[in-house]
XYZ file of C-alpha atoms in Angstrom:
777
model
C -9.803 22.084 24.966
C -11.691 24.301 27.407
C -14.697 26.484 26.541
C -14.081 30.154 25.834
C -15.826 31.319 29.022
C -13.519 29.240 31.193
C -10.517 30.398 29.202
C -11.376 34.091 29.759
C -11.900 33.551 33.478
C -8.285 32.581 33.898
C -7.078 36.070 32.809
C -6.174 39.092 34.988
C -8.798 41.902 34.843
C -7.903 45.628 34.474
C -9.666 48.950 33.631
C -8.256 51.286 30.957
C -9.387 54.875 30.153
C -8.321 56.676 26.960
C -9.350 59.337 24.436
C -10.347 58.194 20.967
C -11.891 59.859 17.885
C -15.638 59.734 17.372
C -16.978 56.343 16.369
C -17.037 56.019 12.601
C -14.516 58.846 12.146
C -12.372 58.320 9.066
C -8.675 58.128 9.816
C -7.875 59.922 6.573
C -10.029 62.875 7.625
C -8.195 63.184 10.950
C -4.839 63.001 9.182
C -5.944 65.679 6.727
C -6.954 67.994 9.593
C -3.606 67.526 11.307
C -1.750 68.215 8.065
C -3.743 71.424 7.471
C -3.101 72.603 11.046
C 0.629 71.954 10.810
C 0.796 73.675 7.426
C -0.904 76.739 8.948
C 1.624 76.869 11.777
C 4.526 76.613 9.335
C 3.175 79.543 7.317
C 2.689 81.497 10.557
C 6.330 81.018 11.531
C 7.467 82.224 8.088
C 5.347 85.380 8.398
C 6.662 86.169 11.882
C 10.241 86.019 10.637
C 9.430 88.773 8.142
C 7.407 90.973 10.546
C 9.909 91.750 13.288
C 7.657 94.200 15.232
C 4.685 91.814 15.701
C 4.020 90.304 19.200
C 5.425 86.912 18.391
C 4.615 85.034 21.576
C 0.967 86.085 21.539
C 0.557 85.301 17.839
C 2.226 81.889 18.140
C 0.249 80.855 21.219
C -3.107 81.865 19.701
C -2.112 80.154 16.435
C -1.245 76.873 18.163
C -4.466 77.060 20.157
C -6.488 77.671 16.975
C -4.808 74.743 15.167
C -5.385 72.430 18.122
C -9.079 73.326 18.478
C -9.512 72.866 14.741
C -8.171 69.316 14.952
C -10.335 68.576 18.000
C -13.412 69.915 16.195
C -12.746 67.472 13.386
C -12.024 64.516 15.696
C -14.827 65.179 18.199
C -12.939 63.186 20.893
C -14.722 60.636 23.067
C -13.786 59.093 26.378
C -13.289 55.294 26.229
C -13.564 53.271 29.422
C -12.740 49.566 28.873
C -12.588 46.564 31.191
C -9.883 44.206 29.871
C -8.246 40.959 30.840
C -4.844 39.584 29.966
C -5.526 36.083 28.668
C -2.842 33.445 28.916
C -1.513 32.666 25.407
C -2.603 29.438 23.689
C 0.257 27.063 22.959
C -0.284 24.008 20.757
C 1.953 20.986 21.315
C 2.249 18.617 18.338
C 3.398 15.186 19.502
C 4.979 13.009 16.840
C 3.193 9.643 16.944
C 4.932 8.019 13.976
C 6.460 4.563 14.282
C 10.009 5.792 14.871
C 8.853 7.212 18.225
C 8.462 3.640 19.498
C 12.250 3.172 19.343
C 14.322 3.651 22.485
C 15.820 7.016 23.359
C 19.576 6.745 23.859
C 19.562 10.040 25.790
C 17.174 8.634 28.372
C 18.940 6.987 31.334
C 16.349 4.214 31.450
C 16.355 3.662 27.678
C 12.613 4.262 27.453
C 10.845 4.524 24.093
C 10.908 7.978 22.589
C 7.123 8.195 22.803
C 7.308 7.751 26.605
C 9.869 10.550 26.830
C 7.576 12.686 24.664
C 4.686 12.004 27.041
C 6.795 13.185 29.957
C 7.674 16.348 28.002
C 3.974 16.999 27.414
C 3.186 16.739 31.136
C 5.974 19.196 31.964
C 4.736 21.645 29.337
C 1.228 21.454 30.776
C 2.612 22.476 34.192
C 5.004 25.111 32.792
C 4.615 28.861 32.192
C 2.858 28.468 28.868
C -0.701 29.245 29.973
C -3.169 27.230 27.929
C -1.577 24.110 26.429
C -3.503 22.021 23.888
C -1.954 18.739 22.782
C -2.473 17.236 19.337
C -1.091 14.020 17.897
C 0.735 13.850 14.583
C 0.644 10.708 12.504
C 0.285 9.228 9.046
C -2.911 11.064 8.169
C -2.610 14.672 7.110
C -3.729 17.143 9.757
C -3.942 16.551 13.507
C -6.165 14.861 16.037
C -6.718 16.105 19.562
C -5.043 14.105 22.290
C -6.447 14.125 25.808
C -3.235 12.948 27.442
C -2.733 9.884 29.577
C -1.085 6.765 28.180
C 0.366 6.583 24.723
C 0.005 2.969 23.547
C 2.033 2.068 20.491
C -1.029 0.507 18.853
C -2.415 4.015 18.362
C 0.562 5.166 16.273
C -0.254 5.973 12.668
C 2.839 4.421 11.185
C 4.053 6.720 8.446
C 6.136 9.861 8.938
C 4.280 12.799 10.496
C 3.511 15.763 8.240
C 4.127 19.026 10.126
C 3.133 21.354 7.264
C -0.269 19.683 6.898
C -0.748 19.804 10.662
C -0.113 23.559 10.869
C -2.549 24.198 8.025
C -5.124 21.949 9.665
C -4.816 23.978 12.873
C -5.457 27.122 10.855
C -8.644 25.590 9.441
C -10.063 24.889 12.904
C -12.471 27.353 14.539
C -10.416 27.606 17.744
C -8.546 30.766 18.671
C -5.192 30.734 16.847
C -2.160 29.572 18.838
C 0.527 32.036 19.874
C 3.193 29.355 19.493
C 3.583 25.746 18.369
C 5.907 23.238 20.045
C 6.770 20.091 18.076
C 7.885 17.114 20.183
C 9.636 14.691 17.838
C 12.785 12.756 17.013
C 13.064 14.681 13.738
C 11.875 11.819 11.520
C 9.057 13.928 10.116
C 7.870 15.379 6.829
C 8.391 19.164 6.930
C 7.218 20.312 3.472
C 7.498 24.066 2.956
C 7.827 24.724 6.710
C 11.587 24.422 6.156
C 11.495 27.150 3.500
C 9.142 29.857 4.771
C 7.119 30.812 7.825
C 3.535 29.589 7.413
C 2.159 30.012 10.906
C 3.001 31.168 14.448
C 6.388 30.822 16.100
C 7.494 27.197 16.038
C 9.712 25.600 18.671
C 10.833 21.970 18.870
C 11.808 19.487 21.571
C 14.291 16.937 20.183
C 13.532 13.486 21.610
C 16.427 11.116 21.025
C 19.942 12.392 20.465
C 21.701 9.430 18.834
C 20.971 6.151 17.114
C 20.943 2.888 19.079
C 23.403 0.186 17.929
C 21.627 -1.392 15.007
C 22.065 -3.313 11.760
C 19.153 -2.954 9.342
C 17.823 -3.435 5.847
C 17.415 0.289 5.240
C 15.813 0.126 1.783
C 14.909 -2.283 -1.011
C 14.537 -0.794 -4.474
C 13.922 -2.108 -7.952
C 13.381 -0.388 -11.279
C 10.550 -1.086 -13.669
C 8.012 -3.889 -13.399
C 8.567 -7.387 -12.093
C 7.996 -9.827 -14.965
C 7.597 -13.568 -14.531
C 10.562 -15.706 -15.668
C 12.808 -12.642 -15.945
C 15.524 -11.592 -13.493
C 14.578 -8.610 -11.342
C 17.604 -6.799 -9.830
C 16.918 -5.856 -6.208
C 19.074 -3.040 -4.847
C 19.360 -3.647 -1.110
C 20.829 -1.014 1.209
C 22.235 -2.412 4.450
C 23.394 -0.072 7.216
C 24.996 -0.269 10.648
C 24.545 2.651 13.067
C 25.112 3.519 16.710
C 28.666 2.168 16.781
C 27.650 -1.457 16.105
C 30.706 -3.241 14.641
C 29.795 -4.790 11.276
C 31.897 -6.434 8.623
C 30.496 -8.839 6.048
C 26.779 -9.493 6.528
C 24.778 -12.185 4.739
C 21.660 -11.009 2.912
C 18.969 -13.565 2.005
C 15.933 -13.181 -0.237
C 13.089 -15.677 0.271
C 9.707 -16.038 -1.357
C 6.949 -16.729 1.167
C 4.289 -19.134 -0.021
C 1.054 -20.469 1.349
C 1.291 -23.243 3.887
C 1.366 -26.786 2.609
C -1.608 -29.131 3.138
C -0.150 -30.194 6.499
C -0.110 -26.572 7.683
C 3.686 -26.183 7.631
C 5.192 -22.857 6.464
C 6.473 -22.927 2.894
C 9.177 -20.714 1.426
C 11.928 -20.807 -1.177
C 15.343 -19.169 -0.871
C 15.729 -17.240 -4.115
C 19.223 -15.796 -3.686
C 21.844 -14.931 -1.053
C 24.679 -12.417 -1.084
C 27.241 -10.692 1.104
C 27.138 -7.010 2.019
C 30.478 -5.516 3.043
C 29.827 -2.569 5.351
C 32.012 0.483 4.678
C 31.430 3.890 6.269
C 28.329 2.531 7.951
C 26.459 1.191 4.919
C 26.606 -1.011 1.850
C 24.583 -1.337 -1.345
C 24.214 -4.825 -2.764
C 22.352 -5.916 -5.907
C 20.760 -9.355 -5.956
C 18.820 -10.605 -9.003
C 15.703 -12.652 -8.269
C 13.541 -14.552 -10.739
C 9.881 -15.030 -9.896
C 8.284 -17.791 -11.909
C 4.661 -16.956 -11.207
C 2.585 -13.859 -11.954
C 0.257 -12.169 -9.479
C 1.070 -10.847 -6.014
C 4.175 -12.458 -4.544
C 5.504 -12.024 -1.003
C 9.257 -11.585 -0.488
C 11.327 -11.508 2.682
C 14.722 -9.770 2.572
C 16.760 -10.422 5.707
C 20.269 -9.718 7.004
C 22.269 -11.718 9.500
C 22.907 -9.042 12.139
C 25.882 -9.273 14.527
C 25.582 -9.454 18.302
C 24.503 -6.273 20.008
C 21.817 -5.394 17.485
C 19.261 -3.367 19.480
C 16.428 -3.510 16.929
C 16.105 -7.048 15.500
C 12.720 -6.148 13.936
C 14.393 -4.170 11.131
C 16.733 -7.027 10.230
C 14.159 -8.065 7.645
C 11.865 -6.290 5.203
C 8.673 -7.712 3.709
C 7.515 -6.786 0.228
C 4.367 -7.515 -1.740
C 5.293 -7.386 -5.430
C 2.832 -7.501 -8.305
C 4.419 -9.716 -10.944
C 3.266 -9.264 -14.532
C 3.750 -11.428 -17.596
C 5.363 -10.370 -20.815
C 4.362 -13.642 -22.477
C 2.432 -16.613 -21.170
C 4.365 -19.878 -21.557
C 2.007 -22.794 -22.125
C 2.892 -26.491 -22.386
C 0.200 -28.120 -24.526
C 0.250 -31.912 -24.246
C -2.363 -33.629 -26.395
C -3.317 -37.030 -27.696
C -4.074 -37.601 -31.363
C -4.615 -34.330 -33.294
C -8.405 -34.256 -33.329
C -10.401 -31.265 -34.582
C -10.709 -29.921 -31.038
C -6.980 -30.331 -30.364
C -6.122 -28.547 -33.608
C -8.561 -25.709 -32.876
C -7.020 -25.062 -29.458
C -3.444 -25.225 -30.763
C -4.328 -22.828 -33.602
C -5.812 -20.372 -31.121
C -2.763 -20.583 -28.837
C -0.373 -20.016 -31.744
C -2.393 -17.071 -33.060
C -1.898 -14.985 -29.906
C 1.455 -13.167 -29.931
C 1.317 -12.906 -26.117
C 1.357 -16.702 -25.729
C 4.499 -18.776 -26.130
C 3.216 -22.321 -26.677
C 5.154 -25.585 -26.726
C 2.958 -28.356 -28.189
C 3.381 -32.113 -28.262
C 1.005 -34.354 -30.157
C 0.883 -38.113 -30.118
C 1.029 -39.191 -33.749
C 2.147 -42.753 -33.043
C 1.211 -44.938 -30.105
C 3.431 -47.730 -28.774
C 0.971 -50.253 -30.270
C 1.185 -48.900 -33.846
C 3.009 -51.102 -36.392
C 5.172 -48.900 -38.609
C 7.413 -51.650 -40.058
C 10.538 -49.515 -39.629
C 13.269 -49.100 -36.989
C 12.841 -46.188 -34.559
C 16.096 -44.525 -35.750
C 14.710 -44.309 -39.279
C 11.544 -42.481 -38.230
C 11.348 -38.691 -38.654
C 9.198 -38.259 -35.541
C 11.077 -37.283 -32.376
C 10.356 -39.133 -29.133
C 8.282 -37.388 -26.491
C 10.865 -35.766 -24.088
C 9.079 -36.733 -20.906
C 12.020 -36.658 -18.491
C 13.460 -33.345 -19.696
C 10.121 -31.578 -19.593
C 9.020 -32.639 -16.148
C 12.350 -32.660 -14.307
C 14.201 -29.684 -15.799
C 11.815 -27.291 -17.551
C 8.436 -27.643 -15.875
C 8.903 -24.591 -13.639
C 9.460 -22.339 -16.676
C 5.854 -22.793 -17.862
C 2.945 -20.723 -16.616
C 0.361 -23.363 -17.458
C 0.148 -27.006 -18.523
C -2.751 -28.108 -20.759
C -3.622 -31.799 -20.811
C -5.982 -32.512 -23.691
C -7.239 -36.042 -24.317
C -3.915 -37.507 -23.183
C -3.332 -40.963 -21.716
C -0.548 -40.783 -19.118
C 0.527 -44.394 -18.758
C 1.600 -45.461 -22.302
C 3.956 -42.509 -22.664
C 5.760 -42.731 -19.329
C 4.059 -39.724 -17.764
C 2.759 -41.480 -14.638
C 6.036 -41.191 -12.619
C 6.020 -37.419 -13.198
C 2.467 -36.735 -12.042
C 3.633 -35.982 -8.450
C 5.957 -33.285 -9.837
C 3.095 -31.769 -11.838
C 0.861 -31.748 -8.769
C 3.601 -30.013 -6.755
C 4.077 -27.552 -9.617
C 0.409 -26.546 -9.375
C 0.504 -26.183 -5.597
C 3.509 -23.852 -5.914
C 1.726 -21.474 -8.259
C 1.440 -23.192 -11.641
C -1.695 -23.455 -13.751
C -3.386 -26.631 -14.943
C -6.099 -27.133 -17.556
C -7.486 -30.644 -18.023
C -9.590 -30.907 -21.220
C -11.896 -33.851 -21.872
C -11.763 -36.552 -24.502
C -11.733 -40.340 -24.846
C -8.372 -40.509 -23.003
C -8.883 -37.729 -20.444
C -9.610 -37.739 -16.718
C -10.558 -41.222 -15.489
C -10.054 -42.779 -18.910
C -6.429 -41.547 -18.927
C -5.589 -43.226 -15.633
C -5.634 -40.029 -13.545
C -8.361 -40.938 -11.033
C -5.994 -42.466 -8.468
C -2.988 -40.303 -9.377
C -1.550 -37.220 -7.618
C -2.947 -35.117 -10.487
C -6.459 -35.825 -9.197
C -5.652 -33.913 -5.993
C -5.022 -30.698 -7.929
C -8.055 -30.993 -10.214
C -11.150 -29.038 -9.078
C -13.455 -32.072 -9.605
C -13.480 -35.628 -8.391
C -12.546 -38.291 -10.958
C -14.720 -41.375 -10.565
C -12.784 -44.634 -10.465
C -14.352 -46.652 -13.238
C -14.405 -50.381 -13.711
C -13.168 -51.615 -17.071
C -16.729 -52.227 -18.211
C -17.899 -48.732 -17.377
C -17.854 -45.873 -19.820
C -15.521 -42.945 -19.142
C -17.385 -40.530 -21.429
C -20.868 -39.664 -22.657
C -21.044 -39.117 -26.424
C -24.601 -37.732 -26.510
C -24.973 -34.088 -27.546
C -26.240 -31.645 -24.902
C -26.467 -27.950 -24.043
C -24.805 -27.152 -20.666
C -26.600 -25.297 -17.905
C -24.830 -22.192 -16.579
C -24.852 -22.093 -12.781
C -25.937 -19.012 -10.856
C -22.308 -18.285 -10.027
C -21.320 -18.399 -13.711
C -23.722 -15.595 -14.575
C -21.768 -13.165 -12.395
C -18.289 -14.491 -13.075
C -15.753 -12.195 -14.801
C -14.128 -15.327 -16.236
C -17.193 -15.811 -18.505
C -18.288 -12.159 -18.764
C -16.870 -11.672 -22.265
C -18.463 -14.892 -23.521
C -21.781 -13.890 -21.968
C -21.603 -10.473 -23.655
C -21.387 -12.238 -27.026
C -23.824 -15.133 -26.575
C -26.072 -13.857 -23.803
C -27.719 -16.808 -22.033
C -27.516 -19.027 -25.116
C -24.961 -21.840 -25.308
C -24.389 -24.215 -28.265
C -24.876 -27.949 -28.336
C -21.673 -29.821 -27.493
C -20.846 -33.343 -28.651
C -20.400 -35.300 -25.439
C -18.279 -34.951 -22.320
C -15.978 -36.869 -20.004
C -17.681 -38.197 -16.881
C -16.734 -36.194 -13.816
C -17.563 -36.240 -10.111
C -18.461 -33.540 -7.609
C -16.385 -30.388 -7.277
C -13.703 -30.580 -4.603
C -13.575 -28.274 -1.583
C -12.809 -24.805 -2.890
C -13.879 -25.721 -6.430
C -16.654 -23.916 -8.326
C -18.867 -25.413 -11.043
C -19.633 -22.942 -13.838
C -21.408 -25.288 -16.306
C -23.253 -28.500 -15.472
C -24.804 -31.305 -17.483
C -28.579 -30.927 -17.952
C -29.312 -34.618 -17.273
C -26.317 -36.430 -15.795
C -25.638 -36.356 -12.070
C -22.741 -37.384 -9.846
C -22.732 -40.251 -7.379
C -24.157 -37.897 -4.760
C -27.079 -36.882 -6.981
C -25.821 -33.394 -7.802
C -25.703 -32.080 -11.395
C -22.474 -33.256 -13.012
C -20.032 -30.395 -13.652
C -18.609 -30.038 -17.157
C -16.646 -26.814 -16.458
C -15.167 -26.168 -13.012
C -12.419 -23.975 -11.615
C -10.573 -23.903 -8.304
C -7.567 -22.635 -6.335
C -5.089 -25.318 -5.353
C -2.424 -24.205 -2.928
C -0.607 -21.337 -4.604
C -1.849 -22.281 -8.075
C -5.048 -22.674 -10.041
C -6.745 -25.485 -11.913
C -9.496 -25.846 -14.525
C -11.449 -28.982 -15.458
C -13.245 -28.848 -18.827
C -15.013 -32.125 -19.563
C -15.995 -31.040 -23.111
C -13.941 -32.080 -26.124
C -15.910 -30.072 -28.692
C -15.463 -26.403 -27.774
C -14.545 -25.931 -31.455
C -18.285 -25.481 -32.135
C -17.845 -21.981 -30.731
C -15.466 -21.254 -33.631
C -16.548 -23.535 -36.509
C -20.261 -24.265 -36.718
C -23.554 -22.784 -37.808
C -23.961 -21.544 -34.226
C -20.504 -19.895 -34.318
C -21.417 -18.027 -37.512
C -23.811 -15.865 -35.476
C -20.890 -14.298 -33.614
C -18.211 -14.622 -36.283
C -16.391 -17.247 -34.206
C -15.589 -14.706 -31.487
C -17.129 -16.857 -28.758
C -14.295 -19.404 -28.936
C -11.713 -16.669 -28.359
C -13.799 -15.225 -25.498
C -14.067 -18.611 -23.750
C -10.385 -19.479 -23.855
C -9.200 -15.956 -23.191
C -11.305 -15.906 -20.031
C -10.144 -19.368 -18.893
C -6.467 -18.664 -19.494
C -6.738 -15.122 -18.090
C -8.294 -16.399 -14.860
C -5.649 -19.126 -14.656
C -2.915 -16.454 -14.965
C -4.596 -14.196 -12.365
C -5.210 -11.426 -14.871
C -6.959 -8.632 -12.861
C -9.627 -8.363 -15.579
C -10.889 -11.825 -14.693
C -10.658 -11.597 -10.908
C -14.025 -11.128 -9.170
C -12.425 -9.382 -6.216
C -9.004 -8.028 -5.340
C -7.820 -7.217 -1.863
C -4.842 -6.438 0.345
C -4.149 -5.525 3.943
C -3.594 -1.809 4.596
C -3.488 0.557 7.550
C -6.919 1.080 9.075
C -6.906 4.715 7.937
C -6.604 3.534 4.325
C -3.693 5.914 3.720
C -0.690 3.631 4.088
C 0.608 0.069 4.068
C -0.189 -2.508 6.696
C 2.136 -2.222 9.692
C 2.474 -4.706 12.508
C 1.298 -3.240 15.786
C -1.128 -0.821 14.122
C -4.840 -1.228 13.291
C -5.357 -2.891 9.908
C -8.151 -3.081 7.357
C -8.899 -5.106 4.238
C -8.933 -2.913 1.134
C -11.278 -4.557 -1.370
C -11.886 -3.802 -5.024
C -14.704 -5.831 -6.557
C -15.096 -6.384 -10.288
C -17.706 -4.109 -11.905
C -19.415 -7.268 -13.134
C -20.200 -8.311 -9.568
C -22.146 -5.288 -8.225
C -23.743 -5.594 -4.798
C -22.499 -8.792 -3.217
C -21.555 -10.640 -0.083
C -17.844 -10.851 0.666
C -16.378 -13.728 2.595
C -12.683 -13.761 3.360
C -10.189 -15.785 5.332
C -6.850 -14.495 6.579
C -4.075 -16.949 7.335
C -0.364 -16.441 8.143
C 2.231 -17.622 5.628
C 4.726 -18.411 8.388
C 4.871 -18.998 12.105
C 3.020 -16.112 13.828
C 5.143 -13.323 15.306
C 2.288 -11.690 17.187
C 2.741 -9.628 20.338
C 0.178 -8.991 23.041
C -2.913 -7.310 21.656
C -2.186 -8.227 18.030
C -4.811 -10.389 16.332
C -6.583 -10.512 12.980
C -9.867 -12.293 12.327
C -9.576 -15.660 10.636
C -12.889 -15.191 8.832
C -14.856 -12.191 7.524
C -18.429 -11.986 6.293
C -19.420 -8.559 4.961
C -21.855 -7.078 2.467
C -20.234 -4.791 -0.100
C -21.653 -2.614 -2.852
C -18.965 -3.122 -5.490
C -17.899 0.541 -5.555
C -14.090 0.411 -5.352
C -12.284 0.715 -3.095
C -14.033 -0.639 -0.003
C -12.303 -0.500 3.374
C -13.352 -3.373 5.648
C -12.283 -2.888 9.312
C -10.775 -5.949 10.966
C -11.598 -5.145 14.601
C -14.338 -7.624 15.559
C -15.549 -8.081 19.155
C -12.629 -9.808 20.913
C -10.382 -9.413 17.846
C -8.297 -6.229 18.049
C -7.715 -5.916 14.308
C -4.083 -5.009 15.067
C -1.810 -6.780 12.582
C 1.032 -9.086 13.644
C 4.334 -9.148 11.787
C 4.521 -11.347 8.683
C 2.953 -12.369 5.396
C -0.678 -13.378 5.014
C -2.740 -15.343 2.522
C -6.106 -13.788 1.757
C -8.830 -15.977 0.330
C -11.810 -13.934 -0.784
C -15.080 -15.059 -2.281
C -18.076 -13.246 -3.705
C -21.686 -14.370 -3.625
C -25.179 -12.947 -3.790
C -25.945 -10.366 -1.050
C -28.398 -12.702 0.692
C -26.618 -15.962 -0.186
C -26.385 -18.294 2.816
C -24.341 -21.039 1.137
C -20.713 -21.863 1.832
C -17.673 -20.270 0.214
C -17.220 -22.904 -2.577
C -20.559 -21.782 -4.049
C -19.174 -18.309 -4.744
C -16.562 -16.697 -6.942
C -13.236 -17.059 -5.173
C -9.779 -15.583 -5.459
C -6.551 -15.500 -3.484
C -3.973 -12.825 -2.733
C -0.873 -12.388 -0.624
C -0.186 -9.407 1.622
C 2.507 -8.402 4.112
C 2.668 -6.373 7.338
C 6.068 -5.157 8.570
C 6.874 -4.536 12.204
C 8.488 -1.146 11.689
C 8.414 -0.379 7.978
C 10.389 2.574 6.670
C 10.162 4.292 10.053
C 12.299 1.635 11.747
C 14.594 0.986 8.804
C 16.611 4.068 9.763
C 16.531 4.562 13.574
C 18.717 7.703 13.623
C 17.056 10.832 15.096
C 17.270 13.960 12.924
C 17.765 16.998 15.153
C 19.079 18.976 12.181
C 15.672 18.913 10.518
C 14.058 20.292 13.683
C 16.660 23.062 13.851
C 15.937 24.021 10.249
C 12.185 24.451 10.690
C 12.625 26.212 14.050
C 15.068 28.738 12.575
C 12.795 29.536 9.639
C 9.775 29.968 11.926
C 11.474 32.060 14.622
C 11.765 29.367 17.278
C 14.362 27.335 19.160
C 15.203 23.638 19.553
C 15.804 22.228 23.039
C 16.352 18.868 24.690
C 13.745 17.304 27.024
C 15.760 18.457 30.060
C 15.980 22.084 28.891
C 12.330 23.050 28.445
C 12.867 26.275 30.399
C 14.786 27.689 27.415
C 11.598 27.907 25.354
C 10.393 31.546 25.535
C 6.802 31.899 26.687
C 4.617 33.953 24.323
C 3.053 37.233 25.493
C -0.443 37.267 26.937
C -3.329 38.375 24.737
C -5.536 41.346 25.756
C -9.313 40.784 25.538
C -11.960 43.514 26.169
C -14.993 42.281 28.079
C -16.744 45.694 28.525
C -16.433 48.908 26.463
C -18.091 52.316 27.252
C -17.675 55.187 24.772
C -18.972 58.724 25.650
C -18.348 62.170 23.998
C -16.433 64.737 26.061
C -18.378 67.658 24.477
C -21.094 67.818 21.857
C -19.923 68.300 18.301
C -21.355 71.850 18.050
C -19.396 72.844 21.177
C -16.115 71.752 19.621
C -17.021 73.728 16.492
C -17.820 76.836 18.535
C -14.558 76.617 20.488
C -12.605 76.255 17.281
C -14.399 79.283 15.786
C -13.640 81.422 18.856
C -9.981 80.344 18.864
C -9.636 81.182 15.169
C -11.302 84.589 15.762
C -8.959 85.444 18.602
C -5.971 84.442 16.494
C -7.234 86.588 13.573
C -7.676 89.591 15.906
C -4.147 89.239 17.337
C -2.685 88.997 13.830
C -4.451 92.135 12.729
C -3.232 94.093 15.805
C 0.285 92.934 15.115
C 0.219 94.129 11.545
C -0.028 90.694 9.929
C -2.353 90.051 7.033
């Protein structure tokens, strides 16, 4: 915008002279004087009609003169001399910068994007007969932002539909001179609010960019009712549409779940369901049930096989991030002989109505002599094959407690269990005489999904330490939500536990929460006895202790009424199930403004919510694609972040870093976030860590329906006294009238006030004399 002085200088100057009442004169007083004078004249006329011999012309003329001088005596007229200029009216142009404006304009001979056509319209309006033209950009954020002109890169688009009502109100809140007219340049895909119902500002015109839809097949909308619950079918209502004359018949719709890349870096996904949408009258609604086996944030891709001629392939798929909850946690508890610790854990699992537990205990080993045929025994055989080939995916977590894999035929199924964890399952390995290395797991695939190394022991070496000890809580454990409830009950005090399995160092990505006070690993580090870690899409816990029952049944437990045992296992299982209460940090990708979802081609930010337990901390995060990158020029996200946060949710972390644009590509992303002390210089494994999935669509809702909506523009223009024109018919927009501004004003009395009073008195005296001579009272 230009300064006021420059704006005034562009007007046409003129001088105006006029008569006005005295400064400060009350309008009501002037009106009263006029009324009195007119009333006197009316009475005079009535009297003259009765007195036929009176000199009527002389009486009437002196009466009018007396009435006029009376009014002038009251008004005390002044002479006003004003220098004025006619200022060109201010016209505000609101350019729609939402994502739909990046689509091509079918009305344009060159098929340019609508935003390029809008830019050309703006340049023509600047050169037209509209005087002062100020251009503002509309976008996802409420209100407007000034636009200096020039190029209009797509990366600057806000993404969500533009809000015209908020923009007009925002213009009214600015301290600029109010516009005489507003011109909206848009394809009609805007939010209009109450502008379509009543006039809320100046005259509003519109320029309709885009007259028809390009040929396109698209996933227009994906809807589902209620909450997604693990292990339960979720009906997805998918609306598929074909517009712009594209011939469509039966189209295949596919729903995939995007997962984190496998250890070799290859994209991983599962096809959940496929269906056929039969297009009738341009659209079809198909319902496909999907069952998500894991809780937490899941990433889904819904795609349609578009026919040839589809002009917008980007809207052939939609990406969703769905938060999956659990109605009940299904736990498979596999244990060795029913020791006190095994019984305590099974009792706790069975006591919680939110946990559905399937338990198997080993009451007879293959070496036991029972002196009876197997078919006469009441005990059922352990259903190894059925569990690990048919039903494993239906469990949320598998608990191995003091269980030897080899004698019971479990060894061939360990690869399936490891794959189950990597795909989102939970694993808890609890210590005992037959756990970890002693159970034959050190060289098995299960070792790769355990957060600690399992030392390979010679037959002469011990696999466990039976000496009692009190674990040391690591620095990370003292700020971990997973142990916050236990810490609130016990403080810094931990009981004495009866021995532990021998474990090695934590694996990459693993975190030690408790360590042994005396024993060390082969590398000389304190030996972990409680460790947690993310493994692929799942989570894993290693608990070397086999006497956690002392938190429930012991003299130490009596101090807290046995509540510490519940707090420990509730925290471990809650963290394993990704319960938000036990996550140290939660995050997702959003638009850089913080007001909408992440959109490919637009600036992005990481929205972080840290647990209240954490407080001021250092955030480290990695961002990796779930599938092959679909990035365009100028689109890049940082692979690593290192920021200090204060724990006050939510925190918006910008992703633009030096040579990194922070503009999101299209696709799903895995976020790995860790929390440490504000000045901690150690690596990510020495911090609380969590994982989340997030998605960024290329067009979002704005591209799902590419049809322009001229009717909406016509509605708001009609209500607000304007017109709607095409880009080639800008001359049909009426130019507003110029505004008149006074730059100099000189006010001077024609006569002093006493002179006007004297003249009025003389005029009244003359009129009285004439009346008397004519025989009037």
